[in-house]
mmCIF file of C-alpha atoms in Angstrom:
data_model
loop_
_atom_site.group_PDB
_atom_site.id
_atom_site.type_symbol
_atom_site.label_atom_id
_atom_site.label_comp_id
_atom_site.label_asym_id
_atom_site.label_seq_id
_atom_site.Cartn_x
_atom_site.Cartn_y
_atom_site.Cartn_z
ATOM 1 C CA MET A 1 107.703 63.373 46.863
ATOM 2 C CA ARG A 2 104.695 65.669 46.388
ATOM 3 C CA ARG A 3 102.480 63.147 48.090
ATOM 4 C CA PHE A 4 104.886 63.032 51.019
ATOM 5 C CA ILE A 5 104.897 66.843 51.360
ATOM 6 C CA LYS A 6 101.107 67.046 51.051
ATOM 7 C CA TYR A 7 100.656 64.342 53.696
ATOM 8 C CA PHE A 8 102.844 66.099 56.257
ATOM 9 C CA SER A 9 101.608 69.615 55.499
ATOM 10 C CA GLU A 10 97.996 68.494 56.070
ATOM 11 C CA ARG A 11 98.996 66.785 59.306
ATOM 12 C CA GLY A 12 100.983 69.809 60.409
ATOM 13 C CA LEU A 13 98.015 72.079 59.823
ATOM 14 C CA ILE A 14 95.723 69.829 61.852
ATOM 15 C CA ILE A 15 98.253 69.502 64.672
ATOM 16 C CA SER A 16 98.816 73.277 64.717
ATOM 17 C CA PHE A 17 95.070 73.937 64.852
ATOM 18 C CA PHE A 18 94.537 71.581 67.786
ATOM 19 C CA GLY A 19 97.647 72.918 69.516
ATOM 20 C CA VAL A 20 96.299 76.475 69.414
ATOM 21 C CA LEU A 21 92.879 75.254 70.565
ATOM 22 C CA LEU A 22 94.409 73.366 73.510
ATOM 23 C CA TYR A 23 96.589 76.337 74.442
ATOM 24 C CA PHE A 24 93.654 78.740 74.711
ATOM 25 C CA SER A 25 91.550 76.129 76.506
ATOM 26 C CA PHE A 26 94.323 75.706 79.075
ATOM 27 C CA ILE A 27 94.482 79.458 79.675
ATOM 28 C CA GLY A 28 90.748 79.554 80.400
ATOM 29 C CA ILE A 29 90.844 76.450 82.592
ATOM 30 C CA ASN A 30 93.904 77.709 84.468
ATOM 31 C CA GLY A 31 92.198 81.008 85.332
ATOM 32 C CA GLU A 32 89.021 79.270 86.459
ATOM 33 C CA PHE A 33 91.002 76.717 88.469
ATOM 34 C CA LYS A 34 92.958 79.459 90.227
ATOM 35 C CA ASN A 35 89.772 81.358 91.102
ATOM 36 C CA TYR A 36 88.094 78.187 92.404
ATOM 37 C CA ILE A 37 91.087 77.290 94.599
ATOM 38 C CA LEU A 38 91.357 80.808 96.019
ATOM 39 C CA ASN A 39 87.605 81.077 96.625
ATOM 40 C CA TYR A 40 87.401 77.869 98.670
ATOM 41 C CA TYR A 41 90.873 76.934 99.975
ATOM 42 C CA SER A 42 92.767 80.172 100.550
ATOM 43 C CA GLU A 43 94.456 81.641 103.591
ATOM 44 C CA SER A 44 95.145 85.329 104.185
ATOM 45 C CA GLU A 45 98.343 87.186 104.950
ATOM 46 C CA LYS A 46 99.347 90.837 105.167
ATOM 47 C CA GLY A 47 101.398 92.184 102.301
ATOM 48 C CA LEU A 48 103.035 95.404 101.221
ATOM 49 C CA ILE A 49 102.895 97.296 97.916
ATOM 50 C CA ILE A 50 106.448 97.541 96.541
ATOM 51 C CA ASN A 51 108.097 99.723 93.913
ATOM 52 C CA LYS A 52 107.846 97.266 91.014
ATOM 53 C CA LYS A 53 105.728 98.554 88.143
ATOM 54 C CA ASN A 54 103.534 96.348 85.929
ATOM 55 C CA TYR A 55 102.690 98.233 82.750
ATOM 56 C CA LYS A 56 99.244 97.800 81.204
ATOM 57 C CA GLY A 57 99.608 96.709 77.576
ATOM 58 C CA ASN A 58 100.894 99.174 75.013
ATOM 59 C CA ASN A 59 99.909 102.252 77.025
ATOM 60 C CA THR A 60 103.122 102.794 78.987
ATOM 61 C CA ARG A 61 101.627 105.519 81.177
ATOM 62 C CA LEU A 62 99.207 103.169 82.944
ATOM 63 C CA PHE A 63 100.696 100.731 85.418
ATOM 64 C CA SER A 64 100.037 99.024 88.711
ATOM 65 C CA TYR A 65 102.467 98.168 91.482
ATOM 66 C CA SER A 66 103.353 94.694 92.689
ATOM 67 C CA TYR A 67 102.839 93.438 96.211
ATOM 68 C CA LYS A 68 105.070 91.266 98.352
ATOM 69 C CA PHE A 69 104.110 88.892 101.159
ATOM 70 C CA MET A 70 105.808 86.193 103.230
ATOM 71 C CA VAL A 71 104.812 82.571 103.811
ATOM 72 C CA LYS A 72 107.085 80.344 105.921
ATOM 73 C CA GLU A 73 110.017 82.778 105.626
ATOM 74 C CA LYS A 74 109.814 82.859 101.818
ATOM 75 C CA SER A 75 108.667 85.955 99.936
ATOM 76 C CA TYR A 76 106.192 85.928 97.060
ATOM 77 C CA LEU A 77 105.191 88.629 94.588
ATOM 78 C CA GLY A 78 101.967 89.431 92.784
ATOM 79 C CA ASP A 79 100.472 92.156 90.607
ATOM 80 C CA SER A 80 97.958 94.394 92.382
ATOM 81 C CA ARG A 81 96.242 95.018 88.998
ATOM 82 C CA ASP A 82 94.836 98.278 90.307
ATOM 83 C CA ILE A 83 96.303 101.745 89.805
ATOM 84 C CA LYS A 84 94.871 103.058 93.088
ATOM 85 C CA TYR A 85 97.590 101.451 95.256
ATOM 86 C CA GLU A 86 100.766 103.332 96.112
ATOM 87 C CA VAL A 87 104.166 102.124 97.296
ATOM 88 C CA GLY A 88 104.097 101.374 101.014
ATOM 89 C CA ASN A 89 100.366 100.617 101.256
ATOM 90 C CA SER A 90 99.464 97.620 103.405
ATOM 91 C CA VAL A 91 97.204 95.081 101.669
ATOM 92 C CA LEU A 92 95.583 91.753 102.495
ATOM 93 C CA ILE A 93 96.561 88.851 100.238
ATOM 94 C CA GLU A 94 94.775 85.538 99.835
ATOM 95 C CA PHE A 95 96.857 82.570 98.714
ATOM 96 C CA TRP A 96 96.713 78.793 98.438
ATOM 97 C CA PRO A 97 98.862 77.313 101.249
ATOM 98 C CA ARG A 98 100.032 74.411 99.076
ATOM 99 C CA PHE A 99 101.214 76.728 96.295
ATOM 100 C CA PRO A 100 101.519 80.376 97.438
ATOM 101 C CA ASP A 101 102.252 81.501 93.875
ATOM 102 C CA PHE A 102 98.461 81.201 93.461
ATOM 103 C CA ASN A 103 97.614 84.513 95.095
ATOM 104 C CA ARG A 104 95.576 87.680 94.674
ATOM 105 C CA LEU A 105 94.518 90.736 96.619
ATOM 106 C CA LYS A 106 91.633 90.009 98.936
ATOM 107 C CA GLU A 107 88.617 92.105 97.982
#
């Protein structure tokens, strides 16, 4: 019985370690992939800053507003990630036409 428990606890530790490693690798790859796609294959559309707050971490006084834009009669949202925008401001959004959820403010 002890041998059985030792065998599976060692395997579980190894699997957990590689799972965490893969998770953080995916986060990095996903961010880089999104930036690559938007840098080379994006289209632009006008958007509007809306009254939806995105709080910055544990400091509840700092927040940014979301933006909303339309593609083929469907609306999409994104975080402006900048506290300088106010509700009602017009902004330019870049997005991937195949998957408009990949979007960001155009700089």
